[in-house]
mmCIF file of C-alpha atoms in Angstrom:
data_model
loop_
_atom_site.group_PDB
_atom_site.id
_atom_site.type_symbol
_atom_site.label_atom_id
_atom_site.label_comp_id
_atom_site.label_asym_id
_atom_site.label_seq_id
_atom_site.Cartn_x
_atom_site.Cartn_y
_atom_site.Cartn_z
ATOM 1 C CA UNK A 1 -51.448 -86.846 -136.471
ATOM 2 C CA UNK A 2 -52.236 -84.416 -139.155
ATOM 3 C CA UNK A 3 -51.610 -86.005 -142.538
ATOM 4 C CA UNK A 4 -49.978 -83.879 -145.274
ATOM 5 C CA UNK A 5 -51.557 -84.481 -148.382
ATOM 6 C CA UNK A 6 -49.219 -84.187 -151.644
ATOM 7 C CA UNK A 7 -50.765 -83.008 -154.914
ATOM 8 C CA UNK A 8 -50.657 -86.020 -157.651
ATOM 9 C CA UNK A 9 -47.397 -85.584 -159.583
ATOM 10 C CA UNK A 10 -46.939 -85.837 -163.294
ATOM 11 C CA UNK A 11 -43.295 -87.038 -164.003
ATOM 12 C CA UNK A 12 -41.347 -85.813 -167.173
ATOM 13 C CA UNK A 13 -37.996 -86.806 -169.326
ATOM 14 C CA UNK A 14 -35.640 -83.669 -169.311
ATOM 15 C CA UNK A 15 -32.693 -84.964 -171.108
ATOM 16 C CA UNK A 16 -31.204 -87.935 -170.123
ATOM 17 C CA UNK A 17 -30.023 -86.888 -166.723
ATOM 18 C CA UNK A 18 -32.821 -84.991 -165.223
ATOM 19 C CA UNK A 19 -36.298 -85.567 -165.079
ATOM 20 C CA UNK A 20 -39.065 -83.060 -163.952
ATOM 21 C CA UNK A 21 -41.960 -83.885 -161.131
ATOM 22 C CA UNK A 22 -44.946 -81.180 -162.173
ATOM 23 C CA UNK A 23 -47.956 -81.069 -158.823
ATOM 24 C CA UNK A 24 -51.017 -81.231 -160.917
ATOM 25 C CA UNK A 25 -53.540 -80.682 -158.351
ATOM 26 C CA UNK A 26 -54.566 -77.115 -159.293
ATOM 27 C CA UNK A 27 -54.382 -75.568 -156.155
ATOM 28 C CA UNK A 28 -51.143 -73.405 -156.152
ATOM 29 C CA UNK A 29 -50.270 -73.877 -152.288
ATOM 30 C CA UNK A 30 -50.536 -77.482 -152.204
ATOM 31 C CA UNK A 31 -48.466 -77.909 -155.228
ATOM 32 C CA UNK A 32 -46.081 -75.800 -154.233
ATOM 33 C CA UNK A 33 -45.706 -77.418 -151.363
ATOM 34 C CA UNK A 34 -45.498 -80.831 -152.541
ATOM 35 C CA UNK A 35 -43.047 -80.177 -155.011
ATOM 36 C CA UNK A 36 -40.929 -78.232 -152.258
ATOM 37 C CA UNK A 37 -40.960 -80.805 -149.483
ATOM 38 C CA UNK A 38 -40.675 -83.743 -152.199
ATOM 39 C CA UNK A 39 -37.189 -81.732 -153.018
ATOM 40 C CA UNK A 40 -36.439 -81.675 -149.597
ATOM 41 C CA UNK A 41 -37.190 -85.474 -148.922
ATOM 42 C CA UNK A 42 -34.969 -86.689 -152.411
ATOM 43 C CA UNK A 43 -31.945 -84.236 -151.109
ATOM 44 C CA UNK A 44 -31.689 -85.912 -147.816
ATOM 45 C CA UNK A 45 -32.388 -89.684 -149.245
ATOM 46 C CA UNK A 46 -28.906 -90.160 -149.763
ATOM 47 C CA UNK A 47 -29.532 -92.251 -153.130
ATOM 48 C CA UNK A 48 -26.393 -92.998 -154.866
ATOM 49 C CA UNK A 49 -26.190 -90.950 -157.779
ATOM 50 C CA UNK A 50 -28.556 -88.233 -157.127
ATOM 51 C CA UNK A 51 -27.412 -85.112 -157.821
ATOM 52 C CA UNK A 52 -29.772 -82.247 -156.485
ATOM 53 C CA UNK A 53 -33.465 -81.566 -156.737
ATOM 54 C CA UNK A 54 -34.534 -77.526 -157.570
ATOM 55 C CA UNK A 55 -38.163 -76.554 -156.986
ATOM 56 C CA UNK A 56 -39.980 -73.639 -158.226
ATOM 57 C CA UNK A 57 -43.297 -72.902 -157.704
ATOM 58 C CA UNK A 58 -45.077 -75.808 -159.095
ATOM 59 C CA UNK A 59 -42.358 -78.370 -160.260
ATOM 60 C CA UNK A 60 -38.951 -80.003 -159.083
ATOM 61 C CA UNK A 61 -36.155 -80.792 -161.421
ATOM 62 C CA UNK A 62 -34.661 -84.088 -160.619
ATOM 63 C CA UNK A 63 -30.816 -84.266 -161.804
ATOM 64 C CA UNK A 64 -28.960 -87.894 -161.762
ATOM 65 C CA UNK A 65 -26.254 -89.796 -162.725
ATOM 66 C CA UNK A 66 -27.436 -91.236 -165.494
ATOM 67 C CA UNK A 67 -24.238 -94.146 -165.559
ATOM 68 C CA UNK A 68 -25.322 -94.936 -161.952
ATOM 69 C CA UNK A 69 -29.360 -94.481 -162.158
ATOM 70 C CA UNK A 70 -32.166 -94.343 -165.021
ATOM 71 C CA UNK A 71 -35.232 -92.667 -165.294
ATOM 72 C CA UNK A 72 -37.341 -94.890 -164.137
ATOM 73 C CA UNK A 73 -35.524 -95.970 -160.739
ATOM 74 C CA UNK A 74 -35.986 -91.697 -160.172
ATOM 75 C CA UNK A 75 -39.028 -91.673 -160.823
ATOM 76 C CA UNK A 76 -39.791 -94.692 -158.628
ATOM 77 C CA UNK A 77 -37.881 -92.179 -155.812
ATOM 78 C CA UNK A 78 -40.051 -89.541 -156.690
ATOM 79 C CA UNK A 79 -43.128 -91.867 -155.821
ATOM 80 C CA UNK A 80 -41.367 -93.759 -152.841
ATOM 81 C CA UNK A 81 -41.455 -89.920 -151.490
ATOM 82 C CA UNK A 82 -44.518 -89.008 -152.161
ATOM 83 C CA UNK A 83 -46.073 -92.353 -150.105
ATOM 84 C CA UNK A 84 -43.948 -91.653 -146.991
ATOM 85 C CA UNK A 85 -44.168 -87.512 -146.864
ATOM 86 C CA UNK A 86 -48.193 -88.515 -146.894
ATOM 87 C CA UNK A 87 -47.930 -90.566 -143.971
ATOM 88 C CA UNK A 88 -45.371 -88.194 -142.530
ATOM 89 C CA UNK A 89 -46.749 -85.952 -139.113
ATOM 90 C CA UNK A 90 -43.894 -83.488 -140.211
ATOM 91 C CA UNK A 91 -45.123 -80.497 -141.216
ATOM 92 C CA UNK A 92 -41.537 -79.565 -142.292
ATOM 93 C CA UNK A 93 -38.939 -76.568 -141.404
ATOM 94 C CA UNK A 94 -40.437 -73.785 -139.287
ATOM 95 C CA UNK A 95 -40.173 -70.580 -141.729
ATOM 96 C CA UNK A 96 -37.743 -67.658 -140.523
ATOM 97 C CA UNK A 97 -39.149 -64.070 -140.663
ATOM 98 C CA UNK A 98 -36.551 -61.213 -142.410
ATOM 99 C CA UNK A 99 -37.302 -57.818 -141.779
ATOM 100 C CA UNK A 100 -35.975 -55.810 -144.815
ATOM 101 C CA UNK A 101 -35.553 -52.043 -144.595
ATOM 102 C CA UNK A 102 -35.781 -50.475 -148.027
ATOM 103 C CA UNK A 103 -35.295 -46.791 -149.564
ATOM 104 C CA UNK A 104 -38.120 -46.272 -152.279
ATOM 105 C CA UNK A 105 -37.559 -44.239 -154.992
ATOM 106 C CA UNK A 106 -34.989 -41.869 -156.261
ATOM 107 C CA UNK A 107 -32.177 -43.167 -157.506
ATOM 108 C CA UNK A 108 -32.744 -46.121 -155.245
ATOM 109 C CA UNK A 109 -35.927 -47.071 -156.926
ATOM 110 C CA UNK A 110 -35.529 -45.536 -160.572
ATOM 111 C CA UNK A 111 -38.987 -47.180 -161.581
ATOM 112 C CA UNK A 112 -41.128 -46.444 -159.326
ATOM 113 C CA UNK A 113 -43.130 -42.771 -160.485
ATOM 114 C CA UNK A 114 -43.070 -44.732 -163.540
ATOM 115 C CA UNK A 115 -45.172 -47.625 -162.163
ATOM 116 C CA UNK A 116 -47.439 -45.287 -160.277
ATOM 117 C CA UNK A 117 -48.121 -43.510 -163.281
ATOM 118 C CA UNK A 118 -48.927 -47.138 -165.072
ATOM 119 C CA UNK A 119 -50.730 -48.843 -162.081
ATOM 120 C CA UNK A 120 -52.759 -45.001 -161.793
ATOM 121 C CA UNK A 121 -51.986 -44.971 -158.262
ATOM 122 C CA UNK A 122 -49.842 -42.540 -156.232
ATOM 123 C CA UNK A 123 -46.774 -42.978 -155.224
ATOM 124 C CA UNK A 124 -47.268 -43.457 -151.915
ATOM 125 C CA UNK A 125 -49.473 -46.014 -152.469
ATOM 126 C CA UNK A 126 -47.392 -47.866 -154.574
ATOM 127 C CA UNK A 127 -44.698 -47.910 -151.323
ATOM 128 C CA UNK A 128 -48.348 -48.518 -149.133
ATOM 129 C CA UNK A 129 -48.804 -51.507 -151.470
ATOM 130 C CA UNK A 130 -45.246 -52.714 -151.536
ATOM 131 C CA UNK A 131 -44.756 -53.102 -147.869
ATOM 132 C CA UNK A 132 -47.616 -53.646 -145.896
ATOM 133 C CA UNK A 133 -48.060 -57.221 -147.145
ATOM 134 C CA UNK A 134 -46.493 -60.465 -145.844
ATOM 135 C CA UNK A 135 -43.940 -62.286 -148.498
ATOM 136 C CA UNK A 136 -43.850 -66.563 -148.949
ATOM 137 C CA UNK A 137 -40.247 -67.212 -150.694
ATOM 138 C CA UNK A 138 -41.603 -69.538 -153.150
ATOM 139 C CA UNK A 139 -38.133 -70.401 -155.031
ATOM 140 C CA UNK A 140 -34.851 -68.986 -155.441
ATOM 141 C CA UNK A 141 -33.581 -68.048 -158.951
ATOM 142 C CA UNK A 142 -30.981 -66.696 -161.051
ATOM 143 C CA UNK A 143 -29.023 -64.637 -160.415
ATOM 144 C CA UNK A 144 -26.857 -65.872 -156.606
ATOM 145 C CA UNK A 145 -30.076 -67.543 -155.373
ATOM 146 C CA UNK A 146 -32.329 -64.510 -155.835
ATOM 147 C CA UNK A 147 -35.729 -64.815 -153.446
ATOM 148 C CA UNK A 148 -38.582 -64.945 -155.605
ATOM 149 C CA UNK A 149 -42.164 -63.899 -154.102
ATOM 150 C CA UNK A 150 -45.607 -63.315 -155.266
ATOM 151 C CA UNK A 151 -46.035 -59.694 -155.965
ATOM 152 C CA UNK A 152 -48.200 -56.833 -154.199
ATOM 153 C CA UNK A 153 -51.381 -56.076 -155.009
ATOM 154 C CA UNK A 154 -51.196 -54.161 -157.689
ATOM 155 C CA UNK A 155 -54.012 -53.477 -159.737
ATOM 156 C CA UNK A 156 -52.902 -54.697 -163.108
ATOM 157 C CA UNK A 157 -49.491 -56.764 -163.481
ATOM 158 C CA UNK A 158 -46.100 -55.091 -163.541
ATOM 159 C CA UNK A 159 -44.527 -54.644 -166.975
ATOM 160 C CA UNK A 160 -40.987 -55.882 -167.820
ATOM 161 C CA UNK A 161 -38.721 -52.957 -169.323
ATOM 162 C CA UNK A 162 -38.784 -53.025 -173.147
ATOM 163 C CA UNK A 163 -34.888 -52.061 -172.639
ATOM 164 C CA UNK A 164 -33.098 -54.068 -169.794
ATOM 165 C CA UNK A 165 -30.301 -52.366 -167.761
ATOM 166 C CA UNK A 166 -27.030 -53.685 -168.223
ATOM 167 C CA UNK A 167 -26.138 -53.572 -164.264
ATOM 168 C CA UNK A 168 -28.961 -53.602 -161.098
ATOM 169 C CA UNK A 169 -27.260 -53.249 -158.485
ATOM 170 C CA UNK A 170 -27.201 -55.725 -155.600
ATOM 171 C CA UNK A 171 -29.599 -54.903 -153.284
ATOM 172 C CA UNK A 172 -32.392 -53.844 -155.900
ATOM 173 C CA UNK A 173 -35.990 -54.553 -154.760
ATOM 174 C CA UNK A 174 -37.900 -54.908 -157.489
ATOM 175 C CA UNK A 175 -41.245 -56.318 -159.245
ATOM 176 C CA UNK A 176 -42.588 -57.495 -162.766
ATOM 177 C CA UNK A 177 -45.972 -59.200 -163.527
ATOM 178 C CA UNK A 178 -47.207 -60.571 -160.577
ATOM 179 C CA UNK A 179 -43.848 -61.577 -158.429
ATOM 180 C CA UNK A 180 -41.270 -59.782 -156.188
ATOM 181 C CA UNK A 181 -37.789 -59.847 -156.041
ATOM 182 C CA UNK A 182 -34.508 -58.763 -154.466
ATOM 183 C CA UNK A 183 -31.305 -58.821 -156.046
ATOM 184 C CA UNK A 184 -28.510 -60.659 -153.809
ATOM 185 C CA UNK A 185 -25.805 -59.372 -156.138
ATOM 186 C CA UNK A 186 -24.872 -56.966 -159.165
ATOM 187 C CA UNK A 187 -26.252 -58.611 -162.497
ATOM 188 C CA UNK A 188 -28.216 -57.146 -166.107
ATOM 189 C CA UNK A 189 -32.399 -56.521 -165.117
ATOM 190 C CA UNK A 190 -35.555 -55.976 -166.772
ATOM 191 C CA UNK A 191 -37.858 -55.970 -163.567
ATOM 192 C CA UNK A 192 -39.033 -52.551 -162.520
ATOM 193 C CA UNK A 193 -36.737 -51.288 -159.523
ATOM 194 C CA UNK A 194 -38.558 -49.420 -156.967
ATOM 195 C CA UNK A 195 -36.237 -49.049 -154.269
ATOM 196 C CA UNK A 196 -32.769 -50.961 -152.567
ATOM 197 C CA UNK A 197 -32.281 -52.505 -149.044
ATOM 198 C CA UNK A 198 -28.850 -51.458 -147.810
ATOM 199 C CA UNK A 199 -28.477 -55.743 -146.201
ATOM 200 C CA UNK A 200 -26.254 -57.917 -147.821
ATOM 201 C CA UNK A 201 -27.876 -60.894 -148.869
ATOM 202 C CA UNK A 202 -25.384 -62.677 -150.916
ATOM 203 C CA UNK A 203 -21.979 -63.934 -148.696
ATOM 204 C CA UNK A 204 -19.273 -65.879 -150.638
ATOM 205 C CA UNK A 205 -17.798 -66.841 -147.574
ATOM 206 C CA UNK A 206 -20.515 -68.101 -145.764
ATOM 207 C CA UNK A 207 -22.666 -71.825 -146.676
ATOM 208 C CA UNK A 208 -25.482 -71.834 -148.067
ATOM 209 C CA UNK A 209 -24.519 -68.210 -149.886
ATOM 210 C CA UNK A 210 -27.820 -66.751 -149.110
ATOM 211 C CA UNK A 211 -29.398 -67.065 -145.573
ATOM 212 C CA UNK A 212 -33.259 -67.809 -147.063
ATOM 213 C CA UNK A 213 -34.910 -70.484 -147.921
ATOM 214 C CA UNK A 214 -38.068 -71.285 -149.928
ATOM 215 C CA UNK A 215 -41.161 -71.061 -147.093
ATOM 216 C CA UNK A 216 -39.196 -68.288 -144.898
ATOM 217 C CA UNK A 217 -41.020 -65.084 -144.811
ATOM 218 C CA UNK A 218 -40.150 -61.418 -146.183
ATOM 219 C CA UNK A 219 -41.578 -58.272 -144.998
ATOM 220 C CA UNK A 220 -40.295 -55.119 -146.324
ATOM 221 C CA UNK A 221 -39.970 -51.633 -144.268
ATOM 222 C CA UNK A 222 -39.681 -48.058 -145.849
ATOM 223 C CA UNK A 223 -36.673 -46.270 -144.760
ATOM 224 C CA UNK A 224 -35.538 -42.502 -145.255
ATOM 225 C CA UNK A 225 -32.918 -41.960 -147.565
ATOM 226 C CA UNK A 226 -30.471 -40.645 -145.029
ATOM 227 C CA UNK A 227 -31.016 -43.771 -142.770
ATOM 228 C CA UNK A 228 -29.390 -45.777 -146.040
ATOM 229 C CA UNK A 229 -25.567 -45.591 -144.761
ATOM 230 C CA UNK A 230 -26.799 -46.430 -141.298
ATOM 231 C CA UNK A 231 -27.791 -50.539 -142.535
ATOM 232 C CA UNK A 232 -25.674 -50.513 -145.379
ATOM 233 C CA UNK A 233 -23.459 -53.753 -145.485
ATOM 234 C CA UNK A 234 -25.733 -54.820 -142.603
ATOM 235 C CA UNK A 235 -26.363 -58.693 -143.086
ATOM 236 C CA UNK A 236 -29.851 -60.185 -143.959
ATOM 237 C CA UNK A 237 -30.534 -61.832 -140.400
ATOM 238 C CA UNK A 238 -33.827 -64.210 -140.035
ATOM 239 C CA UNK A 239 -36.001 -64.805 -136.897
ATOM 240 C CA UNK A 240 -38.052 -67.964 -136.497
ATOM 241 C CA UNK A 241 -41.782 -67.373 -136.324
ATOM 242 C CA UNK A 242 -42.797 -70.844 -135.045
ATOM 243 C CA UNK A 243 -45.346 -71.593 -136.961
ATOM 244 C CA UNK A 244 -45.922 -72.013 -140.885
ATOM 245 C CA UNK A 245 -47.325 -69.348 -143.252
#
């Protein structure tokens, strides 16, 4: 049986609903996936009076009813998870593979001669860069469950824009310091844009919204311009690797 071992977990007041679980080992795989699968394991409890659990990339917000359950009996949860994913043989959901075709540059990617210029690379290699490497969702964030990544290998971190735009538009793949994103709907930016997939990621009608998850992998494809129309409206679809990342 292969044991998964969680990081040790540092527990925090936020408010007096929520608390905050923060992985402490140091070693930014294993706490991210403690604090992931730890969300995973108090989501599908089914403790009274739980409301949700939201990782990121190294901590898990705990929200509660705090009429029906105090700090301390969530953070005795919190542990109670910990001891039985460590003795669990479950090495969790198998991560789904998305193949995202993206137009780089132009008005599609309004940043990216700009971040060429800064990185004092080409342009080509900033697309080389962008797309030959393997994405880990790590989280999803704000705004419509946006999938946020670790960034390419640039040579110096990506820059925020000193003036953010008002409207991305959905679809925008962009970057900023040392992460990746897509936008999954119109919303105000200040990542760098460097190009748009023509998928829809965000559907109102469908449950969850978004069809990723934290652990599924991206990879992203350079398209011509023309080929744009061809995808456009297309929806994100995922196929499962088998095996984790």
């Amino acid at each position: 049986m292969q044991t998964f071992l969680p990081s040790p977990v540092e527990v925090f007041d936020s408010g007096i609903a929520a608390v905050r679980a923060v992985a402490t080992s140091g070693d930014a795989e294993r706490d991210w996936s403690t604090v992931h699968r730890l969300a995973e394991w108090l989501e599908e409890c089914g403790a009274e009076g739980l409301h949700g659990a939201v990782p990121t990339y190294d901590s898990v917000l705990v929200e509660f009813d705090a009429l029906a359950l105090s700090a301390r009996q969530i953070r005795a949860f919190i542990g109670l998870g910990l001891r039985q994913l460590a003795l669990s043989a479950d090495d969790g959901a198998a991560p789904r593979e998305f193949d995202v075709p993206v137009v780089y540059g132009g008005a599609y990617g309004p940043d990216l001669e700009f971040l060429a210029e800064f990185e004092g690379i080409s342009v080509e290699d900033v697309i080389r860069l962008h797309s030959s490497k393997t994405y880990v969702i790590r989280c999803l964030g704000a705004p419509a469950g946006s999938p946020m990544m670790d960034g390419p290998d640039f040579p110096t971190a990506v820059p925020r824009l000193k003036d953010p735009r008002l409207s991305v538009p959905a679809g925008a793949v962009a970057v900023a310091g040392r992460q990746a994103v897509i936008a999954p709907a119109v919303a105000p930016g200040g990542w760098q844009v460097i190009g748009q997939t023509p998928l829809t990621l965000l559907d109102l009608g469908r449950d969850p919204l978004v069809p990723y998850r934290p652990g599924d992998i991206v990879r992203f494809r350079p398209i011509a311009e023309e080929d744009f129309a061809a995808h456009e409206g297309d929806a994100m679809k995922a196929r499962f690797t088998g095996a984790r990342p």
